[in-house]
PDB file of C-alpha atoms in Angstrom:
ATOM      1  CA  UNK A 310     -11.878  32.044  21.215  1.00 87.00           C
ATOM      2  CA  UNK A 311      -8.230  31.180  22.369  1.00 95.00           C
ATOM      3  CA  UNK A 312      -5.750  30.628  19.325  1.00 96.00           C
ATOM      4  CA  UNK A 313      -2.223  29.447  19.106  1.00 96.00           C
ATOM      5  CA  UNK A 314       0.566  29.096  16.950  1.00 96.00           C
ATOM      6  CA  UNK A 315       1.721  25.644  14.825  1.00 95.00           C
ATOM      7  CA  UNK A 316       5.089  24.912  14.097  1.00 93.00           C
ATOM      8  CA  UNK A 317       4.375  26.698  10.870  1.00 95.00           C
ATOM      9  CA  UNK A 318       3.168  29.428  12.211  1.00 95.00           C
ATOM     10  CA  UNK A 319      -0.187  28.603  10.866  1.00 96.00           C
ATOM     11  CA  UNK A 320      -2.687  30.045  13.592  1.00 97.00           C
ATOM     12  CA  UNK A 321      -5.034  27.276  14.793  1.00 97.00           C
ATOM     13  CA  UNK A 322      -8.055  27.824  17.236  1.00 96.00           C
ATOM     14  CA  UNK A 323      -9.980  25.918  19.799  1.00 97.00           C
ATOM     15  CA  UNK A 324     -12.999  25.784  22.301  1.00 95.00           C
ATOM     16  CA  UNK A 325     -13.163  25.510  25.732  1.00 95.00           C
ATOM     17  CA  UNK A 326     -16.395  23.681  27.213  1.00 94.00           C
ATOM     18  CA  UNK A 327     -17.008  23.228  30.831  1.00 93.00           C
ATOM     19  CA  UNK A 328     -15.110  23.335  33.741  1.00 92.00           C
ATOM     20  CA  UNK A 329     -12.574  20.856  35.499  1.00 93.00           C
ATOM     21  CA  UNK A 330      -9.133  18.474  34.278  1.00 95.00           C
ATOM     22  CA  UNK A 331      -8.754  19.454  30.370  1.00 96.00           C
ATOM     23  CA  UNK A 332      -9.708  17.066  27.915  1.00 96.00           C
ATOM     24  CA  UNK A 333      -8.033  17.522  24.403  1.00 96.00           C
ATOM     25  CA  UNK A 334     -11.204  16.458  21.399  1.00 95.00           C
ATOM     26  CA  UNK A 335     -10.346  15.579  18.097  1.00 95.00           C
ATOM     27  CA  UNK A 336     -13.196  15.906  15.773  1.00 94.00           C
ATOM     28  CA  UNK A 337     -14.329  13.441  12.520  1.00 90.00           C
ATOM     29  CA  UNK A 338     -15.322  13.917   9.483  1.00 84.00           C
ATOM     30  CA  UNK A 339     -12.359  13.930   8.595  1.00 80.00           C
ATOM     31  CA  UNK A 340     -11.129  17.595   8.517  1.00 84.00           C
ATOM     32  CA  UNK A 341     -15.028  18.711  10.315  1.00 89.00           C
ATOM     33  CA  UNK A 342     -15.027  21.617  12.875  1.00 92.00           C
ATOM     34  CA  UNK A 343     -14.995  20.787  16.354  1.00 91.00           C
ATOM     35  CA  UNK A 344     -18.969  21.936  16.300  1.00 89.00           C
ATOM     36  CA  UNK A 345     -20.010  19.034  15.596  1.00 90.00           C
ATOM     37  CA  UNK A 346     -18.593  16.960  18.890  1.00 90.00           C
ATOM     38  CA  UNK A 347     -20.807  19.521  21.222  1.00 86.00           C
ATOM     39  CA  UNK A 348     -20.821  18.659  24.502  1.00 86.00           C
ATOM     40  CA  UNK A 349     -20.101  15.099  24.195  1.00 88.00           C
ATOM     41  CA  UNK A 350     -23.475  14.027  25.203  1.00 88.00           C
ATOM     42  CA  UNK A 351     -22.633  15.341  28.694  1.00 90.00           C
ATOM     43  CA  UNK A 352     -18.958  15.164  29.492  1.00 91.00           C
ATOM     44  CA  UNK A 353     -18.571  18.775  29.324  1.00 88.00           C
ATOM     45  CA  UNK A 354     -19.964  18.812  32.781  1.00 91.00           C
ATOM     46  CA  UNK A 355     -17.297  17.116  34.821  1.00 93.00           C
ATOM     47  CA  UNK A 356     -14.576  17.862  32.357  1.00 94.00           C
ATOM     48  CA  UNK A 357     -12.989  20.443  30.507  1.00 95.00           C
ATOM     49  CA  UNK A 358     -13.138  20.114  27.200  1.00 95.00           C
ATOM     50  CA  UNK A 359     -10.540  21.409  24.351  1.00 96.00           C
ATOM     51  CA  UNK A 360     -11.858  21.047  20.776  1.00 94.00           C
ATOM     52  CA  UNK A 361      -9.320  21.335  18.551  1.00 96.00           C
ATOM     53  CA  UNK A 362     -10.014  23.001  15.286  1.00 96.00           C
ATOM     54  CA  UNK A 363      -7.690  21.531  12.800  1.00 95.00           C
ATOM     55  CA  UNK A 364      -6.173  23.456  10.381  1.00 95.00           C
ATOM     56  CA  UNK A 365      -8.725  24.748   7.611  1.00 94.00           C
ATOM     57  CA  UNK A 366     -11.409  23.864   9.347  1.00 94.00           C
ATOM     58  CA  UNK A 367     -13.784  25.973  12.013  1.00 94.00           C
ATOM     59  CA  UNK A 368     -11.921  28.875  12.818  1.00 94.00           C
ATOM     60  CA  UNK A 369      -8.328  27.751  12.504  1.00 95.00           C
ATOM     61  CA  UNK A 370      -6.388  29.160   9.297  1.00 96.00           C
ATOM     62  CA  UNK A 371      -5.400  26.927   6.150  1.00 95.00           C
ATOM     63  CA  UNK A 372      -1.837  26.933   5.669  1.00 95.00           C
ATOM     64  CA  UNK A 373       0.172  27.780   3.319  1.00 94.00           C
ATOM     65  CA  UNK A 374       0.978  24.641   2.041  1.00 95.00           C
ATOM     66  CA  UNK A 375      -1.519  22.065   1.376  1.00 93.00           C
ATOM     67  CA  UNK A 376       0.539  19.085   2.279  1.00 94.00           C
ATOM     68  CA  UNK A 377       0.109  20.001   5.957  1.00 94.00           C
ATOM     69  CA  UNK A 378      -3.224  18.330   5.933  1.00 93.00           C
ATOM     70  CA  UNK A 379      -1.855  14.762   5.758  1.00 93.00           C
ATOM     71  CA  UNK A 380      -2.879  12.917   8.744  1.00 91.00           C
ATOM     72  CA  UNK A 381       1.128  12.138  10.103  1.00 92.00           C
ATOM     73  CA  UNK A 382       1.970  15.939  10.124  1.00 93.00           C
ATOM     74  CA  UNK A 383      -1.990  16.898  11.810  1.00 95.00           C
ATOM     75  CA  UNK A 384       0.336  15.200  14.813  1.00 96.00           C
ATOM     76  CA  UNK A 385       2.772  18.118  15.330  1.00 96.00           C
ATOM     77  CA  UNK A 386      -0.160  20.524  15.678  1.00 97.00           C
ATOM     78  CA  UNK A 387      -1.803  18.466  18.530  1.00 97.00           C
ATOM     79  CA  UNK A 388       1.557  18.444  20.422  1.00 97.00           C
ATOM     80  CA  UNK A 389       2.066  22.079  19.439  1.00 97.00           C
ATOM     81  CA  UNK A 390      -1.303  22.704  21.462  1.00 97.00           C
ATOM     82  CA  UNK A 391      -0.171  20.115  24.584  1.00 97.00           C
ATOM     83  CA  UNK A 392       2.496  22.730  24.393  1.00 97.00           C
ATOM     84  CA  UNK A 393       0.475  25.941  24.399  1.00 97.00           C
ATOM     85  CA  UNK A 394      -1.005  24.409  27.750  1.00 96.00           C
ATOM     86  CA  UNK A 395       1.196  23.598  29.624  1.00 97.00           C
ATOM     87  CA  UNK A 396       0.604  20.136  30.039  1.00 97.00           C
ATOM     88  CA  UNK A 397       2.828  17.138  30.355  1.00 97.00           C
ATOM     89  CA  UNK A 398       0.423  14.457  29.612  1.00 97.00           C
ATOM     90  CA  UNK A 399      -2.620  14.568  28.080  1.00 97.00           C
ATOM     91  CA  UNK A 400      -6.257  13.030  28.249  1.00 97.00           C
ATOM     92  CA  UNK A 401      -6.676  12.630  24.108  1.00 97.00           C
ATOM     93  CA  UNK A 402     -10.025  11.831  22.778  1.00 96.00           C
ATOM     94  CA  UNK A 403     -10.869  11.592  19.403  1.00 94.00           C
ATOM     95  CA  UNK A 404     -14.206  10.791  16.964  1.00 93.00           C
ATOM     96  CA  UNK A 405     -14.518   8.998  13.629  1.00 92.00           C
ATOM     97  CA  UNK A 406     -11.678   9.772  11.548  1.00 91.00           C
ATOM     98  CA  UNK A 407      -9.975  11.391  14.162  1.00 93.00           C
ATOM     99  CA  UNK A 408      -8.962   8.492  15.983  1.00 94.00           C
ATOM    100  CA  UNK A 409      -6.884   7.901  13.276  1.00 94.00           C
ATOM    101  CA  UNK A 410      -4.697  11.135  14.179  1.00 95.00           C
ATOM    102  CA  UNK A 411      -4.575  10.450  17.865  1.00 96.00           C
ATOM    103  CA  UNK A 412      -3.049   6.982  17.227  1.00 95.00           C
ATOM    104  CA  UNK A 413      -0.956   8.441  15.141  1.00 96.00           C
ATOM    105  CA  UNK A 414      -0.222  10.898  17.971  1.00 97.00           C
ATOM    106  CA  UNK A 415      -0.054   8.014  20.454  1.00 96.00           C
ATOM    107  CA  UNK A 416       2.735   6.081  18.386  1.00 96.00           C
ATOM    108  CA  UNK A 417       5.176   9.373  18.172  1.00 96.00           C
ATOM    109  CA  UNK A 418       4.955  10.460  21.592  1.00 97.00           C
ATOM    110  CA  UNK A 419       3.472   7.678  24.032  1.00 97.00           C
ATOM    111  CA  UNK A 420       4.921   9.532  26.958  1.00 97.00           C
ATOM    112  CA  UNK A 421       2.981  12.429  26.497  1.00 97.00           C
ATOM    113  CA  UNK A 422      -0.383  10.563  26.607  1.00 97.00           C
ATOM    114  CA  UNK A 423      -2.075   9.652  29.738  1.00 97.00           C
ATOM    115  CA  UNK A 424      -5.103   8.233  28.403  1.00 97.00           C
ATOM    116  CA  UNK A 425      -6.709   7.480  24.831  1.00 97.00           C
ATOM    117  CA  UNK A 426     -10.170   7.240  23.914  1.00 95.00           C
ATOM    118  CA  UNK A 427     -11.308   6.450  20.547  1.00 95.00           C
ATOM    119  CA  UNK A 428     -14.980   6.904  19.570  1.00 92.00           C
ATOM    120  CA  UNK A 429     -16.159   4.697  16.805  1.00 92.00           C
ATOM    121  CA  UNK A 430     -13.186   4.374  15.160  1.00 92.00           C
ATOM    122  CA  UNK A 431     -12.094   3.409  11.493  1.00 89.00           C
ATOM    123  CA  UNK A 432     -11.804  -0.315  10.904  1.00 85.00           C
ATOM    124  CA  UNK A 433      -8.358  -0.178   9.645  1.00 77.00           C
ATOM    125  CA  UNK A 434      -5.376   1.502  12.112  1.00 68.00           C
ATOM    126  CA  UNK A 435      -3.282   4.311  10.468  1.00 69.00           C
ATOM    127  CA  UNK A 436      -0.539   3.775   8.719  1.00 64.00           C
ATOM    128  CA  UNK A 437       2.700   6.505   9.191  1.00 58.00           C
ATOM    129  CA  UNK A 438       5.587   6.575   6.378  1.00 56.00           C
ATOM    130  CA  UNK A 439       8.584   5.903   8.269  1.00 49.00           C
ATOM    131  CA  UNK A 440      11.070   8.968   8.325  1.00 46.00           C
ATOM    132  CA  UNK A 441      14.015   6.435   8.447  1.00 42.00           C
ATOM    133  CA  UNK A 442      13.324   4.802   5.417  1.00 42.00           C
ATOM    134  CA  UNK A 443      12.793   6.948   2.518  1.00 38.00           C
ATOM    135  CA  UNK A 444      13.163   6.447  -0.529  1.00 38.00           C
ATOM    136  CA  UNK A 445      17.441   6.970  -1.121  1.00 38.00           C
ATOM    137  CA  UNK A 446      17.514   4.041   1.672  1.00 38.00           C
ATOM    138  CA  UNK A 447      15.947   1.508  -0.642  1.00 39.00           C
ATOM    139  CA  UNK A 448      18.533  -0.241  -2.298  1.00 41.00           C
ATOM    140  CA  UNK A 449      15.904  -0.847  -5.369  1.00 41.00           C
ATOM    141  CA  UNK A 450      15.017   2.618  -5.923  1.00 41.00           C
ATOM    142  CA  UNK A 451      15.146   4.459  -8.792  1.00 38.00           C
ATOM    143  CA  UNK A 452      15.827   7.892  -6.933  1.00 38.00           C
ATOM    144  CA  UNK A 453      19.064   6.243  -4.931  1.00 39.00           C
ATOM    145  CA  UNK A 454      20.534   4.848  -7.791  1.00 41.00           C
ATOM    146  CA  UNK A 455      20.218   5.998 -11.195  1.00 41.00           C
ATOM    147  CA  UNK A 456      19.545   3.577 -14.317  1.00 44.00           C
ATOM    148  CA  UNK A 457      18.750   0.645 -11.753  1.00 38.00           C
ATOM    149  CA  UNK A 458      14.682  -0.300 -12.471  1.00 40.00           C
ATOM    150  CA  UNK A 459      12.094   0.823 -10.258  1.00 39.00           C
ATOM    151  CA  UNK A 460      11.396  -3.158  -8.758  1.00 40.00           C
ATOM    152  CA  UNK A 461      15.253  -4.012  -7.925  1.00 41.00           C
ATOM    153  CA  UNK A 462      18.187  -5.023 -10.241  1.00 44.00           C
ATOM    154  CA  UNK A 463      17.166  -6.684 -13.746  1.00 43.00           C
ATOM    155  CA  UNK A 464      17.149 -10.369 -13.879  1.00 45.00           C
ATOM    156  CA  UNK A 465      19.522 -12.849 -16.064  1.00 45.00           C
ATOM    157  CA  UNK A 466      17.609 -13.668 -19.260  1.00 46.00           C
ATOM    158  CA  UNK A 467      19.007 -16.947 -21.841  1.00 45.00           C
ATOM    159  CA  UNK A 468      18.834 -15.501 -25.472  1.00 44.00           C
ATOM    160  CA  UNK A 469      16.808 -17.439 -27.549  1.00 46.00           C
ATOM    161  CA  UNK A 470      19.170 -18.145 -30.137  1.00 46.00           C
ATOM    162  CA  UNK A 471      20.919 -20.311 -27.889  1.00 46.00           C
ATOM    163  CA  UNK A 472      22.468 -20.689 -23.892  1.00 45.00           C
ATOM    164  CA  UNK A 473      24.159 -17.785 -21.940  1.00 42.00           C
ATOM    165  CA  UNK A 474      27.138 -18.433 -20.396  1.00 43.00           C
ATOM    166  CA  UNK A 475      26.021 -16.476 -17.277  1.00 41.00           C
ATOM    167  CA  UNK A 476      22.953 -18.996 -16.794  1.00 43.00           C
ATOM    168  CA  UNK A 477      23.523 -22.104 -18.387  1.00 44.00           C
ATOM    169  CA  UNK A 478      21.192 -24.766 -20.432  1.00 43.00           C
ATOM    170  CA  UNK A 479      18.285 -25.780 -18.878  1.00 43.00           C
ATOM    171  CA  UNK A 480      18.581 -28.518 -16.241  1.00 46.00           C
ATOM    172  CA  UNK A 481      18.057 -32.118 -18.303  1.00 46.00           C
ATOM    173  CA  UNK A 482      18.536 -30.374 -21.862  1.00 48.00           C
ATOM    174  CA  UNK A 483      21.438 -30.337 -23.663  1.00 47.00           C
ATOM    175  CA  UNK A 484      22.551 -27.082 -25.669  1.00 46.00           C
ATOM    176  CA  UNK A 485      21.485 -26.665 -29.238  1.00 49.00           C
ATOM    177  CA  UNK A 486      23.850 -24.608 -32.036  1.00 50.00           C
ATOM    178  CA  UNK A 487      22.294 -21.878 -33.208  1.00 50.00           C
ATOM    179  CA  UNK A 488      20.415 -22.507 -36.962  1.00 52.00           C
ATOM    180  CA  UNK A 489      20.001 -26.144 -36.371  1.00 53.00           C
ATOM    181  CA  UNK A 490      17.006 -28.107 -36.249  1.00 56.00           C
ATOM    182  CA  UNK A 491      16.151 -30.919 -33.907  1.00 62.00           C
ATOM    183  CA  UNK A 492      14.766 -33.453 -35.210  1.00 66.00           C
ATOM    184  CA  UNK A 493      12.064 -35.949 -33.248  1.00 70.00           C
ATOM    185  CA  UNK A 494      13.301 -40.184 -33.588  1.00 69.00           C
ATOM    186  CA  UNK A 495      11.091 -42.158 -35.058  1.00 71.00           C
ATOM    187  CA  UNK A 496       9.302 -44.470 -32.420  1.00 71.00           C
ATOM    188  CA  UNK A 497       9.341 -48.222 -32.821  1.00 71.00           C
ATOM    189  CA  UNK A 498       6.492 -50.214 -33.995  1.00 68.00           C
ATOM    190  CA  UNK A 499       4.211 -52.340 -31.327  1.00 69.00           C
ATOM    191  CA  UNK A 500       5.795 -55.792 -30.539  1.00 70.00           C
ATOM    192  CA  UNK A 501       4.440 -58.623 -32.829  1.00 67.00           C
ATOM    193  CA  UNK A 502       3.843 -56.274 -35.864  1.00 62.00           C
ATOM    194  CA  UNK A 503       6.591 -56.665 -38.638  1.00 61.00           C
ATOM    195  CA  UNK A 504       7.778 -53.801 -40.164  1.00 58.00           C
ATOM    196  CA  UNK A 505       6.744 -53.704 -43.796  1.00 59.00           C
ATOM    197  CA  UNK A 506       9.832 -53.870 -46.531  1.00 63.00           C
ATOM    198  CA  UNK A 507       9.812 -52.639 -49.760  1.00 58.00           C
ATOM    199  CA  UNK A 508      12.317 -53.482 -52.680  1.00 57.00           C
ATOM    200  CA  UNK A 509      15.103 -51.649 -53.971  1.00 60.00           C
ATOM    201  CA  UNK A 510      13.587 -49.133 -56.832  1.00 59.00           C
ATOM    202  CA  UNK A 511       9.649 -50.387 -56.685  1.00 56.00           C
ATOM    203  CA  UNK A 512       7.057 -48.242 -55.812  1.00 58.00           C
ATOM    204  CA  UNK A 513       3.541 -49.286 -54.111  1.00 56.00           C
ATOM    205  CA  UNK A 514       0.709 -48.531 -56.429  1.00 56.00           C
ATOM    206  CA  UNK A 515      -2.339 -46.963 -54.941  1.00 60.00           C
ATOM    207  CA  UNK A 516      -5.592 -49.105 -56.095  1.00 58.00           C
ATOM    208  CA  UNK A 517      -9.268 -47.388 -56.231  1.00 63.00           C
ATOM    209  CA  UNK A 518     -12.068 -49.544 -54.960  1.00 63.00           C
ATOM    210  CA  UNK A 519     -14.652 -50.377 -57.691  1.00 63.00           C
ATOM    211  CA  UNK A 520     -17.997 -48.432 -57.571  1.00 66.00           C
ATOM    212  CA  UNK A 521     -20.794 -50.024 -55.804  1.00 65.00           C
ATOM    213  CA  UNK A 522     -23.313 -52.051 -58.028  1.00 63.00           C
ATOM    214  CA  UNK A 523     -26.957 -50.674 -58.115  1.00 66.00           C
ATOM    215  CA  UNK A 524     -29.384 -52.465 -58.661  1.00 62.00           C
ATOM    216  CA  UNK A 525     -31.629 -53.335 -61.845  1.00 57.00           C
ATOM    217  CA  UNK A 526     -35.224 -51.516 -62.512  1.00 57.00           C
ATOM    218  CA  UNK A 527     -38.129 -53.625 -62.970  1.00 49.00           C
TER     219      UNK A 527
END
């Protein structure tokens, strides 16, 4: 079982089926041993293949540190292993969840692939953090600029006690004092009804309706 060295000096194995042009296998799962691909239905007998046994799986070692396994650094141990053979471009194949790896793989160093095949692949294409734009390049970020929110500069806010300088009234109001009350005008009665008048000094006088007569018994 050949074996070979990351860039962390984690020691990572693989197999070697068949004979003929090597063809580098990335197994499922994710994080499976290369087992499970066997012969690939076949292919082992007109090509060579090279199953890779990630790290912590099959017989490769686990590393030290356990944020190696994420899927955008899995791509310097394939390279690490294009380097271990010698080879300047590579036939890549991957299964399942491992297709997600070898696009990965594809995107960082596209002139170090020949070919890509992707077995039943995930739905959704990987997605790789960008190493340009981290976190203290966000002008928003909490990290790159201390006291500033977490979702960008705080916005303007009118007290409620009455208009901000820095933003103004409201468009079509006009500012109100603080303490005082606005009062609603009183609207005009419907044309062709006069408006009731009462005298100086008299009141109206509230009358009750007599009680309803009942009738005599017989």
């Amino acid at each position: 079982m050949p074996t070979f060295s990351a860039y962390d000096t984690t020691r990572l194995a693989y197999h070697l089926v068949g004979e003929g042009e090597p063809l580098i296998c990335l197994p499922g799962g994710p994080m499976r041993a290369s087992a499970c691909l066997g012969e690939l239905g076949g292919l082992g007998a007109v090509r060579q293949l090279v199953l890779l046994d990630l790290r912590g799986t099959g017989d490769s070692a686990a590393p030290e540190d356990p944020a190696t396994y994420r899927c955008d650094r899995l791509v310097d141990d394939v390279e690490a292993l294009r380097e271990h053979l010698g080879l300047d471009r590579i036939d890549l194949l991957a299964h399942s969840a491992g297709a997600n790896l070898a696009q990965l793989y594809a995107a960082r160093h596209p002139e170090r692939l020949r070919t890509l095949t992707l077995i039943t692949p995930p739905p959704r294409p990987p997605v790789s953090p960008s190493p340009t734009r981290t976190c203290a390049t966000r002008p928003g970020c909490a990290a790159a600029n201390p006291g500033t929110p977490r979702h960008g500069p705080p916005r303007r806010r009118c007290s409620r006690a009455g208009p901000s300088p820095s933003c103004g009234p409201p468009s079509g109001r006009s500012p109100t004092a603080a303490g005082t009350v606005r009062r609603r005008p009183t609207p005009p009665p419907p044309p062709g009804r006069p408006t009731p008048r009462r005298a100086a000094g008299t009141t109206t006088a509230r009358t009750t309706p007599p009680p309803p007569s009942r009738p005599c018994a017989s």
